[in-house]
Amino acid sequence: MPDFNGLPLHPLVVHAVVVLLPLAVLGAAALAIRPALADRFGALIVGVAVLATVAIPIATSSGEDLEHRVGDPGAHAELGDTLIWFALPLLAVIVAMVWARLRAGARRSATGPVGRGATGVALSVLALVIAAANLVQVYRVGDSGARAVWDRTPAASTRGPGR
């Protein structure tokens, strides 16, 4: 079982997903609302989305290793396996928004200002829907994981001595 400094790897990697995926969601929402942010922050938002997406299979793999050690986490394992299918479309729509903005910037420099257009509006709406779905799924996975850990903990062991 992989561990880091004596701790199971899973809870450590999970925290990367819990931080990075919502940051990617915020980035997607920001790009959807203000496409001009892609000029300055597009690469950063894509990078955060890539890191979040890469961390998910590491979290699921380390979770499977932890499952062999502590037992079946119930619904958490199944929900965790679905998260990648939410993150991949988020990454794709972020890349598409940044690419569309860069492409519009090249046209803008050659021909003057370019409006947002139907494609930009469609990407923005799609990004907001995908972003919302990611937030819901991150919550569901995290909540089921917390319940898998804390619902199994006997109340006496959480009270401390003499209580």
mmCIF file of C-alpha atoms in Angstrom:
data_model
loop_
_atom_site.group_PDB
_atom_site.id
_atom_site.type_symbol
_atom_site.label_atom_id
_atom_site.label_comp_id
_atom_site.label_asym_id
_atom_site.label_seq_id
_atom_site.Cartn_x
_atom_site.Cartn_y
_atom_site.Cartn_z
ATOM 1 C CA MET A 1 0.000 0.000 0.000
ATOM 2 C CA PRO A 2 1.549 3.326 -1.018
ATOM 3 C CA ASP A 3 1.995 5.787 1.785
ATOM 4 C CA PHE A 4 3.734 9.068 2.477
ATOM 5 C CA ASN A 5 5.556 9.535 5.759
ATOM 6 C CA GLY A 6 3.480 6.747 7.299
ATOM 7 C CA LEU A 7 0.124 8.096 6.099
ATOM 8 C CA PRO A 8 -1.964 6.405 3.417
ATOM 9 C CA LEU A 9 -1.556 8.208 0.096
ATOM 10 C CA HIS A 10 -5.298 8.377 -0.612
ATOM 11 C CA PRO A 11 -6.325 11.130 1.834
ATOM 12 C CA LEU A 12 -3.350 13.212 0.723
ATOM 13 C CA VAL A 13 -4.127 12.947 -2.997
ATOM 14 C CA VAL A 14 -7.836 13.457 -2.381
ATOM 15 C CA HIS A 15 -7.071 16.873 -0.952
ATOM 16 C CA ALA A 16 -5.368 17.825 -4.202
ATOM 17 C CA VAL A 17 -8.554 16.907 -6.085
ATOM 18 C CA VAL A 18 -10.769 18.695 -3.550
ATOM 19 C CA VAL A 19 -8.759 21.903 -3.973
ATOM 20 C CA LEU A 20 -7.805 21.803 -7.662
ATOM 21 C CA LEU A 21 -11.096 20.687 -9.218
ATOM 22 C CA PRO A 22 -13.163 23.475 -7.602
ATOM 23 C CA LEU A 23 -10.430 25.940 -8.614
ATOM 24 C CA ALA A 24 -10.760 24.691 -12.195
ATOM 25 C CA VAL A 25 -14.531 25.130 -11.877
ATOM 26 C CA LEU A 26 -14.032 28.724 -10.723
ATOM 27 C CA GLY A 27 -11.657 29.291 -13.628
ATOM 28 C CA ALA A 28 -14.176 27.880 -16.096
ATOM 29 C CA ALA A 29 -16.911 30.095 -14.677
ATOM 30 C CA ALA A 30 -14.643 33.139 -14.837
ATOM 31 C CA LEU A 31 -13.802 32.411 -18.485
ATOM 32 C CA ALA A 32 -17.475 31.866 -19.285
ATOM 33 C CA ILE A 33 -18.440 35.205 -17.773
ATOM 34 C CA ARG A 34 -15.389 37.201 -18.897
ATOM 35 C CA PRO A 35 -13.675 35.567 -21.878
ATOM 36 C CA ALA A 36 -10.987 38.274 -21.870
ATOM 37 C CA LEU A 37 -9.536 36.647 -18.742
ATOM 38 C CA ALA A 38 -8.211 33.914 -21.039
ATOM 39 C CA ASP A 39 -5.675 36.381 -22.400
ATOM 40 C CA ARG A 40 -4.002 36.658 -19.027
ATOM 41 C CA PHE A 41 -5.023 33.552 -17.070
ATOM 42 C CA GLY A 42 -5.946 30.975 -19.719
ATOM 43 C CA ALA A 43 -2.776 28.907 -19.383
ATOM 44 C CA LEU A 44 -3.043 28.923 -15.591
ATOM 45 C CA ILE A 45 -6.678 27.769 -15.654
ATOM 46 C CA VAL A 46 -5.864 25.027 -18.168
ATOM 47 C CA GLY A 47 -2.918 23.964 -15.992
ATOM 48 C CA VAL A 48 -5.082 23.729 -12.861
ATOM 49 C CA ALA A 49 -7.688 21.706 -14.779
ATOM 50 C CA VAL A 50 -4.996 19.352 -16.081
ATOM 51 C CA LEU A 51 -3.542 18.832 -12.587
ATOM 52 C CA ALA A 52 -7.009 18.176 -11.136
ATOM 53 C CA THR A 53 -7.827 15.704 -13.892
ATOM 54 C CA VAL A 54 -4.499 13.884 -13.477
ATOM 55 C CA ALA A 55 -4.948 13.709 -9.688
ATOM 56 C CA ILE A 56 -8.297 11.917 -9.980
ATOM 57 C CA PRO A 57 -6.991 8.547 -11.265
ATOM 58 C CA ILE A 58 -4.210 8.713 -8.671
ATOM 59 C CA ALA A 59 -6.844 9.253 -5.977
ATOM 60 C CA THR A 60 -9.011 6.392 -7.212
ATOM 61 C CA SER A 61 -6.048 4.039 -7.499
ATOM 62 C CA SER A 62 -4.771 4.889 -4.037
ATOM 63 C CA GLY A 63 -8.345 4.548 -2.767
ATOM 64 C CA GLU A 64 -8.506 1.019 -4.126
ATOM 65 C CA ASP A 65 -5.245 0.253 -2.320
ATOM 66 C CA LEU A 66 -6.685 1.686 0.893
ATOM 67 C CA GLU A 67 -9.876 -0.323 0.395
ATOM 68 C CA HIS A 68 -7.848 -3.543 0.531
ATOM 69 C CA ARG A 69 -6.449 -2.423 3.873
ATOM 70 C CA VAL A 70 -9.516 -1.019 5.659
ATOM 71 C CA GLY A 71 -12.502 -2.494 3.839
ATOM 72 C CA ASP A 72 -15.181 -1.489 1.384
ATOM 73 C CA PRO A 73 -16.092 2.230 1.561
ATOM 74 C CA GLY A 74 -19.512 1.545 0.030
ATOM 75 C CA ALA A 75 -20.910 4.127 -2.372
ATOM 76 C CA HIS A 76 -17.784 6.261 -2.076
ATOM 77 C CA ALA A 77 -15.740 3.975 -4.330
ATOM 78 C CA GLU A 78 -18.406 3.944 -7.031
ATOM 79 C CA LEU A 79 -18.888 7.721 -6.891
ATOM 80 C CA GLY A 80 -15.127 8.303 -6.910
ATOM 81 C CA ASP A 81 -14.807 6.261 -10.090
ATOM 82 C CA THR A 82 -17.284 8.580 -11.839
ATOM 83 C CA LEU A 83 -15.476 11.839 -11.064
ATOM 84 C CA ILE A 84 -13.071 11.549 -13.993
ATOM 85 C CA TRP A 85 -16.071 11.568 -16.359
ATOM 86 C CA PHE A 86 -17.006 14.979 -14.980
ATOM 87 C CA ALA A 87 -13.473 16.403 -14.972
ATOM 88 C CA LEU A 88 -12.619 15.446 -18.556
ATOM 89 C CA PRO A 89 -15.463 17.488 -20.108
ATOM 90 C CA LEU A 90 -14.537 20.384 -17.811
ATOM 91 C CA LEU A 91 -10.947 20.240 -19.041
ATOM 92 C CA ALA A 92 -12.138 20.027 -22.648
ATOM 93 C CA VAL A 93 -14.454 23.025 -22.382
ATOM 94 C CA ILE A 94 -11.767 25.100 -20.633
ATOM 95 C CA VAL A 95 -9.291 24.291 -23.404
ATOM 96 C CA ALA A 96 -11.957 25.116 -26.012
ATOM 97 C CA MET A 97 -12.725 28.490 -24.399
ATOM 98 C CA VAL A 98 -9.054 29.445 -24.165
ATOM 99 C CA TRP A 99 -8.390 28.263 -27.722
ATOM 100 C CA ALA A 100 -11.439 30.163 -29.029
ATOM 101 C CA ARG A 101 -10.256 33.315 -27.269
ATOM 102 C CA LEU A 102 -6.732 32.961 -28.678
ATOM 103 C CA ARG A 103 -8.158 32.361 -32.141
ATOM 104 C CA ALA A 104 -10.437 35.403 -31.795
ATOM 105 C CA GLY A 105 -7.433 37.418 -30.605
ATOM 106 C CA ALA A 106 -5.497 36.525 -33.738
ATOM 107 C CA ARG A 107 -8.442 37.621 -35.885
ATOM 108 C CA ARG A 108 -8.922 40.729 -33.778
ATOM 109 C CA SER A 109 -5.344 41.820 -34.322
ATOM 110 C CA ALA A 110 -5.713 41.322 -38.078
ATOM 111 C CA THR A 111 -9.181 42.766 -38.640
ATOM 112 C CA GLY A 112 -10.127 44.799 -35.545
ATOM 113 C CA PRO A 113 -12.471 43.863 -32.681
ATOM 114 C CA VAL A 114 -14.393 40.604 -32.905
ATOM 115 C CA GLY A 115 -17.661 40.003 -31.042
ATOM 116 C CA ARG A 116 -18.285 37.033 -28.791
ATOM 117 C CA GLY A 117 -20.403 35.158 -31.341
ATOM 118 C CA ALA A 118 -22.700 32.175 -31.029
ATOM 119 C CA THR A 119 -19.840 29.736 -30.494
ATOM 120 C CA GLY A 120 -18.501 31.737 -27.571
ATOM 121 C CA VAL A 121 -21.926 31.980 -25.964
ATOM 122 C CA ALA A 122 -22.545 28.250 -26.453
ATOM 123 C CA LEU A 123 -19.156 27.399 -24.933
ATOM 124 C CA SER A 124 -19.865 29.673 -21.988
ATOM 125 C CA VAL A 125 -23.249 28.118 -21.270
ATOM 126 C CA LEU A 126 -21.811 24.625 -21.652
ATOM 127 C CA ALA A 127 -18.920 25.514 -19.345
ATOM 128 C CA LEU A 128 -21.277 26.759 -16.633
ATOM 129 C CA VAL A 129 -23.398 23.594 -16.810
ATOM 130 C CA ILE A 130 -20.339 21.321 -16.711
ATOM 131 C CA ALA A 131 -18.810 23.377 -13.898
ATOM 132 C CA ALA A 132 -21.970 23.067 -11.796
ATOM 133 C CA ALA A 133 -22.080 19.307 -12.402
ATOM 134 C CA ASN A 134 -18.454 19.029 -11.241
ATOM 135 C CA LEU A 135 -19.184 20.878 -8.001
ATOM 136 C CA VAL A 136 -22.143 18.621 -7.269
ATOM 137 C CA GLN A 137 -20.117 15.482 -7.976
ATOM 138 C CA VAL A 138 -17.118 16.605 -5.916
ATOM 139 C CA TYR A 139 -19.505 17.201 -3.030
ATOM 140 C CA ARG A 140 -21.167 13.804 -3.466
ATOM 141 C CA VAL A 141 -17.841 11.960 -3.612
ATOM 142 C CA GLY A 142 -16.419 13.846 -0.641
ATOM 143 C CA ASP A 143 -19.562 13.460 1.454
ATOM 144 C CA SER A 144 -19.712 9.726 0.805
ATOM 145 C CA GLY A 145 -16.022 9.428 1.700
ATOM 146 C CA ALA A 146 -16.489 11.326 4.950
ATOM 147 C CA ARG A 147 -19.458 9.144 5.815
ATOM 148 C CA ALA A 148 -17.464 6.000 4.999
ATOM 149 C CA VAL A 149 -14.793 7.097 7.479
ATOM 150 C CA TRP A 150 -16.749 8.789 10.242
ATOM 151 C CA ASP A 151 -19.876 6.632 10.302
ATOM 152 C CA ARG A 152 -17.655 3.629 11.067
ATOM 153 C CA THR A 153 -15.931 5.347 13.996
ATOM 154 C CA PRO A 154 -17.460 4.292 17.322
ATOM 155 C CA ALA A 155 -18.666 7.286 19.336
ATOM 156 C CA ALA A 156 -16.614 6.200 22.367
ATOM 157 C CA SER A 157 -13.360 6.502 20.427
ATOM 158 C CA THR A 158 -14.097 10.113 19.403
ATOM 159 C CA ARG A 159 -14.830 11.374 22.921
ATOM 160 C CA GLY A 160 -11.408 11.188 24.451
ATOM 161 C CA PRO A 161 -10.408 10.003 27.935
ATOM 162 C CA GLY A 162 -12.673 10.559 30.918
ATOM 163 C CA ARG A 163 -15.709 11.796 28.994
#
